[in-house]
Coordinates of C-alpha atoms in Angstrom, one line a residue:
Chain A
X66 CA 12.6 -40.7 -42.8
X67 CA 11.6 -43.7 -41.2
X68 CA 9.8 -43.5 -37.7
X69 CA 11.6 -46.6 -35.2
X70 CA 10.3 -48.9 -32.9
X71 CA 11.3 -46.0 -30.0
X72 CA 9.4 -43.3 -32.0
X73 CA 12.8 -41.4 -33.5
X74 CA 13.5 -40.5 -37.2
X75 CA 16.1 -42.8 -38.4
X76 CA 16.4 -42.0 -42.5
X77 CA 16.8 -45.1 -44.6
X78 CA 17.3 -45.1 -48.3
X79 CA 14.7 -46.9 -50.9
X80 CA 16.0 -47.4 -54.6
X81 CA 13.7 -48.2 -57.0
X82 CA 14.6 -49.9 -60.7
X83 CA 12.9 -50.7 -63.4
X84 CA 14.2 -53.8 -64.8
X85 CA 14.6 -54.3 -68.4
X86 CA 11.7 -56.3 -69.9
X87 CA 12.2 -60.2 -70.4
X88 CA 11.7 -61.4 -73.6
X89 CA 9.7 -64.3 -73.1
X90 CA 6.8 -62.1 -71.2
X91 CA 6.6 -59.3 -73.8
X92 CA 4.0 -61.8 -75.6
X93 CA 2.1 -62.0 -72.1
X94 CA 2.6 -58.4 -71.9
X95 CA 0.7 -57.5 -75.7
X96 CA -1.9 -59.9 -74.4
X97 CA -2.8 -59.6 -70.6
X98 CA -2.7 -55.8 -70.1
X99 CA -5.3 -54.5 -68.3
X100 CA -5.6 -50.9 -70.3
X101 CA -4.4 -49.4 -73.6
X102 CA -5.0 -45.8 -73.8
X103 CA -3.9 -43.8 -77.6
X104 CA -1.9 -41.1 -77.5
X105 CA -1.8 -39.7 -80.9
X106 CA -1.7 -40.3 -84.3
X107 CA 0.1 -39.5 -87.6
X108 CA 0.7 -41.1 -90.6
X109 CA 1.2 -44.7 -89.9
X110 CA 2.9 -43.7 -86.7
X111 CA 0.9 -43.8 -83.4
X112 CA 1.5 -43.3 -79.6
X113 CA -0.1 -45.4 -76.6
X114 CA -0.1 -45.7 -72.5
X115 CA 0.0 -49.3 -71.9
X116 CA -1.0 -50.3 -68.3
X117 CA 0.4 -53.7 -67.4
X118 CA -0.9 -56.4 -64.8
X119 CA 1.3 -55.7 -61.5
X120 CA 3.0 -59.2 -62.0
X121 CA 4.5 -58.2 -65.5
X122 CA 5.8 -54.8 -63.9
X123 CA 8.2 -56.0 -61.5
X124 CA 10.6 -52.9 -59.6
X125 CA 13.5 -53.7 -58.4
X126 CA 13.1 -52.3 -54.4
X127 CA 16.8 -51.8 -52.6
X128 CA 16.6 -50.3 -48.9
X129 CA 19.5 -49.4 -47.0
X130 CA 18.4 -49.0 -43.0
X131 CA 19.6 -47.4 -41.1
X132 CA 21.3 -45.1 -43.3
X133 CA 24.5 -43.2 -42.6
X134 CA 24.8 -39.6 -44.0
X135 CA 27.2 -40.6 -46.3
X136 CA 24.3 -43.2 -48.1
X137 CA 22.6 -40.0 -48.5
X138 CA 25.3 -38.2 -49.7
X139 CA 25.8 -41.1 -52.7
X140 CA 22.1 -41.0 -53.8
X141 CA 21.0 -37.6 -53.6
X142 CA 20.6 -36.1 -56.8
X143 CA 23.5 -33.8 -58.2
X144 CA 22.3 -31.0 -60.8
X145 CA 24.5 -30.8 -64.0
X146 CA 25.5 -27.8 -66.1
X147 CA 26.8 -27.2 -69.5
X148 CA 29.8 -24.6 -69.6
X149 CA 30.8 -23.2 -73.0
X150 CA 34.2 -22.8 -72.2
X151 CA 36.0 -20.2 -74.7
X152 CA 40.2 -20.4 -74.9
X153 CA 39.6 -16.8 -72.8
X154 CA 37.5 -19.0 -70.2
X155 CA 40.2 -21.7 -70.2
X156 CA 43.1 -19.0 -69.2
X157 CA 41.3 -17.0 -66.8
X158 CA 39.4 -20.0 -65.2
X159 CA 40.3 -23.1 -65.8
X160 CA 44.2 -23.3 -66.5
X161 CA 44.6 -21.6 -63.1
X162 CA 42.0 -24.4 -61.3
X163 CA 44.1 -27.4 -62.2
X164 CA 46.9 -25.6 -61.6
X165 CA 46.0 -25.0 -57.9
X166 CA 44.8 -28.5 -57.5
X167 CA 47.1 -31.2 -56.4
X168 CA 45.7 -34.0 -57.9
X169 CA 48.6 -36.9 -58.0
X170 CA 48.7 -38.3 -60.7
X171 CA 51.4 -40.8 -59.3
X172 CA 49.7 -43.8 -60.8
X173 CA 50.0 -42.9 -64.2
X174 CA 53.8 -42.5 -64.1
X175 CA 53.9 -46.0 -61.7
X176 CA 52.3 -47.4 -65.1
X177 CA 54.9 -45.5 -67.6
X178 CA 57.5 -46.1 -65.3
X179 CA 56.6 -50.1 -65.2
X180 CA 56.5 -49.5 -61.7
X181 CA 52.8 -51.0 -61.4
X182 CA 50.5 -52.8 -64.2
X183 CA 53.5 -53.6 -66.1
X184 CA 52.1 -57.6 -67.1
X185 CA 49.0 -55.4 -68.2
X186 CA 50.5 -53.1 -71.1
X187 CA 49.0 -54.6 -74.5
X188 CA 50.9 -52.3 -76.4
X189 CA 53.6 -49.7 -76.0
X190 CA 56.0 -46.9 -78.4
X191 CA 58.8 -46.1 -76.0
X192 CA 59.3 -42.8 -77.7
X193 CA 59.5 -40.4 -75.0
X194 CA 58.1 -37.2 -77.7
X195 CA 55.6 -39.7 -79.7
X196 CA 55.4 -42.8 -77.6
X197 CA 52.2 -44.1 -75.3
X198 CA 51.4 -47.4 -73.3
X199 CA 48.0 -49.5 -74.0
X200 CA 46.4 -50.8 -70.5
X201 CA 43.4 -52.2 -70.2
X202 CA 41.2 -49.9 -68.4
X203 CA 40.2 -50.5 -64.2
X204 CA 36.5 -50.3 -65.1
X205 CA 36.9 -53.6 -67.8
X206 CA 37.3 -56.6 -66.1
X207 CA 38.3 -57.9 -69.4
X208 CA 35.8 -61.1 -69.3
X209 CA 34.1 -60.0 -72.4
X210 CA 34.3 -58.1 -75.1
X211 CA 31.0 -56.3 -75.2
X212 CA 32.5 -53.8 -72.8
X213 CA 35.6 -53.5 -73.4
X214 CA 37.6 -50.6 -72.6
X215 CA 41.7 -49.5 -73.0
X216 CA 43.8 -46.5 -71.8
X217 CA 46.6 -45.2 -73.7
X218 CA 48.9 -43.0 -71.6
X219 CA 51.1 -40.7 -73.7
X220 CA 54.9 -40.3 -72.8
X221 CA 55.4 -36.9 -72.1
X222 CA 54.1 -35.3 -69.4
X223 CA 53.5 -31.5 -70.5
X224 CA 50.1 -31.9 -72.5
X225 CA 47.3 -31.8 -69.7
X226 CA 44.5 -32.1 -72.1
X227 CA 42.9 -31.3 -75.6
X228 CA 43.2 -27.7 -74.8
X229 CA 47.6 -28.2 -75.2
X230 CA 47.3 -30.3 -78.7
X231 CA 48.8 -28.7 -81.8
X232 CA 49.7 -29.9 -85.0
X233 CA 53.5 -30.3 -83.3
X234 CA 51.7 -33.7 -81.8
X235 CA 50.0 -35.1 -84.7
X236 CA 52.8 -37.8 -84.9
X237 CA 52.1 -38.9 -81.4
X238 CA 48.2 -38.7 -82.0
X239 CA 48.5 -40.6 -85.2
X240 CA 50.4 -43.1 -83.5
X241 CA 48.4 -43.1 -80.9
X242 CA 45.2 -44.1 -83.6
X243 CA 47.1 -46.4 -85.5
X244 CA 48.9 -48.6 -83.4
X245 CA 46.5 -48.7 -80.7
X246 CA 43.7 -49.9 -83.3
X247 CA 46.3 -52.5 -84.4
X248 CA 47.0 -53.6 -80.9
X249 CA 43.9 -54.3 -79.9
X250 CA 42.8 -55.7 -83.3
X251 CA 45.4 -58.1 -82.8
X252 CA 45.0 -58.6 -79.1
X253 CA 41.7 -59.1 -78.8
X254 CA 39.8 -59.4 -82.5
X255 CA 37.9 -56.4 -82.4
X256 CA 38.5 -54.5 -85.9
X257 CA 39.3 -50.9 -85.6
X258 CA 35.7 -50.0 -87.5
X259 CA 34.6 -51.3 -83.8
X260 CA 35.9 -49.3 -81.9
X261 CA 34.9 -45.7 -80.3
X262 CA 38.7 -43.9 -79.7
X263 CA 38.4 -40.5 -78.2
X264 CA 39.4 -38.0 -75.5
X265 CA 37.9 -36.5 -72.7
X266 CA 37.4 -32.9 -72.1
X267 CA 37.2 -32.0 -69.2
X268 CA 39.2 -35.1 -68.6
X269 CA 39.4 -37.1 -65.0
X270 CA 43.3 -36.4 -64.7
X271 CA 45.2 -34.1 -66.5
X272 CA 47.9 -36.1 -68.1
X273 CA 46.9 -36.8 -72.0
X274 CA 45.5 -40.1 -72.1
X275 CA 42.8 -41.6 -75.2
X276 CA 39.9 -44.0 -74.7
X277 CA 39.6 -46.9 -76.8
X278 CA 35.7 -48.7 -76.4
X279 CA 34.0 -51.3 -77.7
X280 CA 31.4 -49.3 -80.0
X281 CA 28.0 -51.3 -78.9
X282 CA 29.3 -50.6 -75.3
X283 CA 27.5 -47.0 -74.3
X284 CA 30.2 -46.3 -72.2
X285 CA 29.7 -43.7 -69.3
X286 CA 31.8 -40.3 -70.5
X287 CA 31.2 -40.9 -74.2
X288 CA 29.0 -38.8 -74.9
X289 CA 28.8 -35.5 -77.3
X290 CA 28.9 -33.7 -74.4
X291 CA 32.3 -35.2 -73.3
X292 CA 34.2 -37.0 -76.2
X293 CA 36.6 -35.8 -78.8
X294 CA 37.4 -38.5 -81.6
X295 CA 40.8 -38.6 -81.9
X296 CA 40.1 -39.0 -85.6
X297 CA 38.6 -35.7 -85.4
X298 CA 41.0 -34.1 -83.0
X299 CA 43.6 -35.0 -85.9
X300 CA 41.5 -33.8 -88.6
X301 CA 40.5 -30.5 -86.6
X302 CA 44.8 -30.3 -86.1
X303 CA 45.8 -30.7 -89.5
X304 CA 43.5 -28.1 -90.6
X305 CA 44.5 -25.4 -88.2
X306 CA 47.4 -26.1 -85.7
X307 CA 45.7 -23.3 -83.0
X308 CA 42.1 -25.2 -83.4
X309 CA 41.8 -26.0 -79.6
X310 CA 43.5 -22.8 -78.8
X311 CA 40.3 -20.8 -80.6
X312 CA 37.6 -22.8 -80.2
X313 CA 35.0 -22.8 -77.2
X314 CA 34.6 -26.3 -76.0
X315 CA 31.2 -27.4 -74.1
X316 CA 31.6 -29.5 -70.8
X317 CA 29.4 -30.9 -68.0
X318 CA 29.6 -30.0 -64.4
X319 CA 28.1 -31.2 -61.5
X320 CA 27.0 -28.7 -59.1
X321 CA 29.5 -29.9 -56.3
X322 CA 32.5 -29.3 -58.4
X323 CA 34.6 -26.6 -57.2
X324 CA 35.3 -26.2 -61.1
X325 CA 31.6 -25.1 -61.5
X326 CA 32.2 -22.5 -58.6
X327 CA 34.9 -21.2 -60.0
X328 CA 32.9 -20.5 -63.3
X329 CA 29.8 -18.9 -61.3
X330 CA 32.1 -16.5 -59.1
X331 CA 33.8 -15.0 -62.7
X332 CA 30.1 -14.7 -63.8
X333 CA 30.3 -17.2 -66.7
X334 CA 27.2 -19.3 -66.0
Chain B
X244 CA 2.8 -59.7 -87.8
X245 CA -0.4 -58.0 -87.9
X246 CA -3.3 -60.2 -89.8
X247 CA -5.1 -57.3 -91.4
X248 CA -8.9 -57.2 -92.3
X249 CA -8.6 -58.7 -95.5
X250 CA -6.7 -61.7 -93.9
X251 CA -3.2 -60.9 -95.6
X252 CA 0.0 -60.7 -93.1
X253 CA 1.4 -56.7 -92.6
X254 CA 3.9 -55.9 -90.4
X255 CA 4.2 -53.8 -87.5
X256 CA 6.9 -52.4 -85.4
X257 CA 5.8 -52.1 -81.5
X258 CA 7.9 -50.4 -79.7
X259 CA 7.7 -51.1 -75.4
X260 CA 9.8 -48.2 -73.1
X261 CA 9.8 -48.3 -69.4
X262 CA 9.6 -44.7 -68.5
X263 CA 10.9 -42.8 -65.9
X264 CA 9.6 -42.3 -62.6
X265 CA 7.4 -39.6 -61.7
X266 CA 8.6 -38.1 -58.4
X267 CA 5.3 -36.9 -57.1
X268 CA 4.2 -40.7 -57.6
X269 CA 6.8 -42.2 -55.8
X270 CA 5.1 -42.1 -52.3
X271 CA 1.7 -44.0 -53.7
X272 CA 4.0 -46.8 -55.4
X273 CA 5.5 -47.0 -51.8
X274 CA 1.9 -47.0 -50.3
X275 CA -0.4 -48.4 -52.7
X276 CA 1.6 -51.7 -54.0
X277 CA -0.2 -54.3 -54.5
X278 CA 2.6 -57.0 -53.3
X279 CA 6.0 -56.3 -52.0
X280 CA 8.1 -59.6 -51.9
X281 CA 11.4 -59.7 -49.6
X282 CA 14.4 -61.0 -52.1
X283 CA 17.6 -60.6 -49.7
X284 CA 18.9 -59.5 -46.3
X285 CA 22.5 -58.6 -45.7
X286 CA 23.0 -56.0 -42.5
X287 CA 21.3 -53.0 -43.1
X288 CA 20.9 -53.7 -47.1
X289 CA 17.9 -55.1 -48.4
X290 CA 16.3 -56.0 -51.4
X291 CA 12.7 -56.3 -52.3
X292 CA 10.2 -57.4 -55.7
X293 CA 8.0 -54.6 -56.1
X294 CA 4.7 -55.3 -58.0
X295 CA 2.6 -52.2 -58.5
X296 CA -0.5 -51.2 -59.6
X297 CA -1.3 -50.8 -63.6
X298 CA -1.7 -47.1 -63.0
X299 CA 2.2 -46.5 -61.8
X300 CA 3.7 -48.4 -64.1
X301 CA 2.6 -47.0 -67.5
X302 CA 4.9 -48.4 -70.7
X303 CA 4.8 -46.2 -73.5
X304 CA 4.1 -48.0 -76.9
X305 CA 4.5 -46.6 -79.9
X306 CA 3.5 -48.6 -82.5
X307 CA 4.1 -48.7 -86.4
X308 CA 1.6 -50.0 -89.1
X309 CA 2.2 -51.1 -91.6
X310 CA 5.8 -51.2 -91.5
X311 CA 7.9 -51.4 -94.1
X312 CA 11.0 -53.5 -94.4
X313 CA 13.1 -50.6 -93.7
X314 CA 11.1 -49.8 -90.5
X315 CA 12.0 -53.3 -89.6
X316 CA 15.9 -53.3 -90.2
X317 CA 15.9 -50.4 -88.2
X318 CA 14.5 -52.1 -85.1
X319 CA 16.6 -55.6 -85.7
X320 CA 19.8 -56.2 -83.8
X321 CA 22.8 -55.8 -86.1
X322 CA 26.9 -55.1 -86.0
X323 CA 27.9 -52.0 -86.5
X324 CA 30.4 -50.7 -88.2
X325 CA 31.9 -46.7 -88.1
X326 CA 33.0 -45.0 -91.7
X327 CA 35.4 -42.4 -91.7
X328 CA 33.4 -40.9 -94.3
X329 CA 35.6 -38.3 -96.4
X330 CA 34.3 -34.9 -98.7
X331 CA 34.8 -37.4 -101.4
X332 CA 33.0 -40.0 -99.8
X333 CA 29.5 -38.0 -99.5
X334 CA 29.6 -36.6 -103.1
X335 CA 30.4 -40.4 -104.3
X336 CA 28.6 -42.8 -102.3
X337 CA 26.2 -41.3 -99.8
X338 CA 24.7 -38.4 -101.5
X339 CA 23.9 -41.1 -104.8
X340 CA 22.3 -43.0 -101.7
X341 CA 20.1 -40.4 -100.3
X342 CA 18.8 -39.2 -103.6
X343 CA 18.6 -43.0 -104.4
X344 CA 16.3 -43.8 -101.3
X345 CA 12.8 -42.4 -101.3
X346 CA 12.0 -42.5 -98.1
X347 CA 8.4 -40.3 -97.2
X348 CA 9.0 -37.7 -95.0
X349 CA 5.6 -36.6 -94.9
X350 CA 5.1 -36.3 -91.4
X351 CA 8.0 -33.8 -91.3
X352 CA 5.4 -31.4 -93.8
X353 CA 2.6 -32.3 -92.0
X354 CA 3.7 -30.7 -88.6
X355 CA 5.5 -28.1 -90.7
X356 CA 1.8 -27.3 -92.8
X357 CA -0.3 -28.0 -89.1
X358 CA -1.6 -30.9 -90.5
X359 CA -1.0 -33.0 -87.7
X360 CA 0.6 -32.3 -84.2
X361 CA -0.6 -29.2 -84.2
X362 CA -1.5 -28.7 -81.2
X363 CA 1.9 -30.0 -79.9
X364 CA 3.7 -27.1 -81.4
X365 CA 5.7 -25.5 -78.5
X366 CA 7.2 -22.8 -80.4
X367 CA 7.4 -21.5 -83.9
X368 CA 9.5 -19.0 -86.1
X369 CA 7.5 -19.1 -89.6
X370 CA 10.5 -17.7 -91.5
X371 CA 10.6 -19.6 -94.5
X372 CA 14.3 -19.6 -94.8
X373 CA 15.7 -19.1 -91.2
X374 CA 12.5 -20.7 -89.0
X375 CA 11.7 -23.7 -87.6
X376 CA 9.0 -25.6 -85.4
X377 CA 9.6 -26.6 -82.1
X378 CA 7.7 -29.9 -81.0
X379 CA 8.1 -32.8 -78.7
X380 CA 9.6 -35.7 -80.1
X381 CA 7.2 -39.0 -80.2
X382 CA 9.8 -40.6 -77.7
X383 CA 9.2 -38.4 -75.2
X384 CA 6.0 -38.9 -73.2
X385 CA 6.0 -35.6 -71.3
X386 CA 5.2 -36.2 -68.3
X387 CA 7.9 -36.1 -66.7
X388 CA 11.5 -33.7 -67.3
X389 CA 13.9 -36.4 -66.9
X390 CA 13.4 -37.4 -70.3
X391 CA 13.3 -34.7 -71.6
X392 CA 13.3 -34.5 -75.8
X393 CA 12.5 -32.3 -78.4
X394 CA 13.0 -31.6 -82.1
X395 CA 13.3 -28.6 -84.4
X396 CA 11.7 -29.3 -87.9
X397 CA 13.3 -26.0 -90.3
X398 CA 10.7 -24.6 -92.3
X399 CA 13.3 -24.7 -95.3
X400 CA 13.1 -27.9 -97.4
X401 CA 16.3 -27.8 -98.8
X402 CA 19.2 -28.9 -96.4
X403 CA 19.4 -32.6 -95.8
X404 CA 21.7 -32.6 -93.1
X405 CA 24.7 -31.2 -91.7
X406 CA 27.1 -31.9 -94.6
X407 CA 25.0 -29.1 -96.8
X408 CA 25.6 -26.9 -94.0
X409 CA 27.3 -22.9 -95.0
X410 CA 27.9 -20.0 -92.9
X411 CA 24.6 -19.0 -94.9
X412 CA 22.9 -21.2 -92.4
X413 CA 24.0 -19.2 -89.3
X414 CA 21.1 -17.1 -88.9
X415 CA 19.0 -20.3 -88.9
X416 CA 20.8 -22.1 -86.8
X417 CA 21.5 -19.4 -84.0
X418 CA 17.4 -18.9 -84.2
X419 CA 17.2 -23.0 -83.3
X420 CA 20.0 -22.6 -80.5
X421 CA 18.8 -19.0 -78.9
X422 CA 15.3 -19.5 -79.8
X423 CA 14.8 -22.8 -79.0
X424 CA 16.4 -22.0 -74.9
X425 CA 14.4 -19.7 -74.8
X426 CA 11.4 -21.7 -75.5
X427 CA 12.1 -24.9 -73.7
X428 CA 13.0 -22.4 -70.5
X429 CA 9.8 -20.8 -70.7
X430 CA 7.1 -23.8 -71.4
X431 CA 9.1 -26.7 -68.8
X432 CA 11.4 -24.6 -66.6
X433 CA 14.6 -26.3 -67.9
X434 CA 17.2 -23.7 -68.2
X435 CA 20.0 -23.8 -71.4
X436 CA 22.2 -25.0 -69.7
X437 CA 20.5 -28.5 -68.9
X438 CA 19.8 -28.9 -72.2
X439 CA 22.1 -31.2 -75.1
X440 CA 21.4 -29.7 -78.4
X441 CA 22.5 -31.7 -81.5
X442 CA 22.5 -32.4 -84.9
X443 CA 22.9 -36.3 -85.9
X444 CA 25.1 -37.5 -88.8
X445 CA 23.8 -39.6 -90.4
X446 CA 20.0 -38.3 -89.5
X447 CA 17.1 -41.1 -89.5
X448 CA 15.5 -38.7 -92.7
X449 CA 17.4 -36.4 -94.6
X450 CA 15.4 -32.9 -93.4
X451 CA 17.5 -30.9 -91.4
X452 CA 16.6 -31.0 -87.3
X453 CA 18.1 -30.4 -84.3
X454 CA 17.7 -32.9 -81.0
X455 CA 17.3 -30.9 -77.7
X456 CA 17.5 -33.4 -75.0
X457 CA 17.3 -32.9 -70.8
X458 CA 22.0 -32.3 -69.9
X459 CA 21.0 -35.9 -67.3
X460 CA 19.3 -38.2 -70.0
X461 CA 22.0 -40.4 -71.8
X462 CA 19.6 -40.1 -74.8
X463 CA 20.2 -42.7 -77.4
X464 CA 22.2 -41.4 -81.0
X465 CA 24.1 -38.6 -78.0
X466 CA 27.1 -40.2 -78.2
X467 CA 29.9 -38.9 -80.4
X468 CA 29.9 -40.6 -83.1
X469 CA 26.5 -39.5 -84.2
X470 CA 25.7 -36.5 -81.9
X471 CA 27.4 -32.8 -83.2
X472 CA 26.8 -30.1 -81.0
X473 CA 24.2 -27.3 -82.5
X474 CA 27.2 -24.8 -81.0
X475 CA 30.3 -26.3 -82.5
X476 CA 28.5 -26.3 -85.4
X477 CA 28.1 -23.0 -85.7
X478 CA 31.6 -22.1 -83.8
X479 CA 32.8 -24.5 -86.9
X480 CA 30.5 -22.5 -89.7
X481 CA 31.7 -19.2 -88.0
X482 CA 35.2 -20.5 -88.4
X483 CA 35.3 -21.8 -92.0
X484 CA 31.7 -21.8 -94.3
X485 CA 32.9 -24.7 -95.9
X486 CA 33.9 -26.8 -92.6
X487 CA 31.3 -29.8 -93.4
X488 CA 32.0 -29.7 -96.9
X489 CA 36.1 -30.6 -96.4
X490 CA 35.9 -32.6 -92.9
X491 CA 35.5 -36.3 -92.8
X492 CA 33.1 -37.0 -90.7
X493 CA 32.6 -40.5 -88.7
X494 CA 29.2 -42.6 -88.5
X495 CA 28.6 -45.8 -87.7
X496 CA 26.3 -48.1 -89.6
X497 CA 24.3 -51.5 -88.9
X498 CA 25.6 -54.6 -91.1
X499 CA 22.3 -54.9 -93.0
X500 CA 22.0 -50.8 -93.8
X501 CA 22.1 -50.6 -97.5
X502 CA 25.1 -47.4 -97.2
X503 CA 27.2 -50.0 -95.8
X504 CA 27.0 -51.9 -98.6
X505 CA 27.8 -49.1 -100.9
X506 CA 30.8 -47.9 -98.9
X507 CA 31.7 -51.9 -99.1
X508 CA 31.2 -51.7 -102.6
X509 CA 33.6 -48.6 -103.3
X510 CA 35.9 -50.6 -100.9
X511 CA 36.0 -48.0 -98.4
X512 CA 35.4 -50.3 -95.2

């Protein structure tokens, strides 16, 4: 809170960054620092507090003022928790949340339809049982490769997520793997060996769809606690068709998803 | 380079991290700066060059001397590459590898035997065969949660990594995940379920340990294809004993790491 001119709170809100260092001071860094303070010592390892000169420390200071109750909302600080969500869980809790929720997923069939991004699709199988469509994904921009990031949207429109695969749809998931690397291989030069292709679970709409990323680009979403690779959800298939029927699968949610509620009221975290 | 006493060129490996604020700092770096430099003004949005004072902006520097050329490599830029690594695979080309590499891991017995790090120790079960130590990892500077990161050293020195996992292993590695909650809840207040708790395939040294990082740090190596949950591992071992000896398993690898080279070699990439 920020005390105006006229004396009343007003609240503003201050983000502060530290930026990444800059190559060429990191010598002025190693030289000019003020204090150097070990930390501990083993082997020919060893830890130090390094205190630099206020000039070589720059943060990055943003202010929004006066700031609206929906700033705050943006920037305060949501809690996250891990479920371990058994197939029981997934009956009981979850199958019946999206099922309740009305989430339109009208965009996704505009694109399978043609009816929207149809000069986007890099690649499609019109097989309605084992056929997807390639777009590039909203969040690339597609100006470089270093972030890239494709969608492919299966077909058919019964498997909500991981939790429906079975070996019956290892045709479409192989397809899925192997045309899409070729695609984008041929597309846009970046070898299949370069490339992180994986589902989300919980995923952001549920309609079966498979990220393909560039693999120095840490994408948000792709970590352990969130991605499947397809290579392994085919693997995991062709060992045991029920796999994702058996197996408890961990997730992340945020302490303002309903989901999360849902969870806490059956007593499950 | 380092120009040691003797006047001959060594290397080193220093290693410069920003760390993350410390919330109960936060109103001194807004009071104490030394220098606060307006950048922009656009409405209510404003941004700002912050220089503070050595004392709030700490880098933590880990140094290593004298490095060897495979401390270096690790450090250097490089493509990557991911390996669908098959059963087949690790008995032919990586496991020759391993046993070919003889890289010290004599810091791992030195915490294990207390003879360093001792007193960093945050939990302990001295079972030689299903026991492990608990300690901060050197990345973590512990002072603040955010960042949270720890490792679990097993006492036993026979299990590389995760491909010479069994369902043998299962009391050992349910002590890691129960134990190891229990532990981190107790000594920081972080519950379970804020907590990512992983194995890495391929590890950096071929002892087994598991990773606990804080749910909200996107630690590096926690993306999925190197981080395996500590749970589905054991969900898997539970399943099938011989899961991770039948399951190809996907890494990715640098262009200058000597496996690549092999797996080149066999004409596997």
């Amino acid at each position: 809170q920020v005390t105006g001119p006229s004396g009343e709170g007003t609240d503003a809100v201050v983000i502060l960054e530290k930026t990444p260092f800059q190559e060429e001071k990191v010598s002025d860094l190693l030289k000019k620092h003020t204090k150097l303070e070990l930390q501990m010592r083993n082997d020919i390892y060893s830890t130090y507090h390094l205190y630099p000169p206020p000039e070589l420390s720059e943060i990055k200071t943003t202010v929004v003022y006066p700031a609206t109750e929906k700033h705050l909302q943006k920037y305060l600080h949501q809690e996250v928790h891990l479920i371990r969500e058994t197939w029981e869980d997934y009956k009981n809790i979850t199958l019946p949340f999206i099922q309740s929720q009305s989430f339109s997923i009208q965009w996704v069939y505009n694109i399978l339809e043609k009816k929207a991004e149809a000069d986007r699709i890099i690649h499609e199988n019109p097989d309605p049982c084992n056929g997807f469509v390639l777009v590039p994904d909203l969040k690339w921009n597609q100006n470089q490769l270093e972030d890239l990031y494709l969608i492919a949207l299966v077909h058919c429109r019964e498997v909500k997520s991981l939790r429906d695969l079975t070996a019956e749809h290892l045709p479409l998931l192989r397809n899925i793997l192997e045309e899409g690397k070729e695609a984008v291989a041929k597309r846009f030069g970046v070898p299949g060996s370069q490339l992180r292709i994986y589902l989300h679970y919980q995923p952001s709409y549920y309609h079966l769809h498979v990220h393909f990323t560039a693999l120095s680009y840490d994408a948000p979403g792709s970590s352990v606690e969130r991605a499947h690779l397809l290579a392994d959800v085919i693997d995991n298939l062709a060992l045991d068709s029920t796999y994702y029927q058996k197996r408890a699968l961990t997730f992340a949610l945020r302490a303002d998803e309903l989901l999360l509620k849902k969870f806490q009221e059956a007593g499950r975290v």
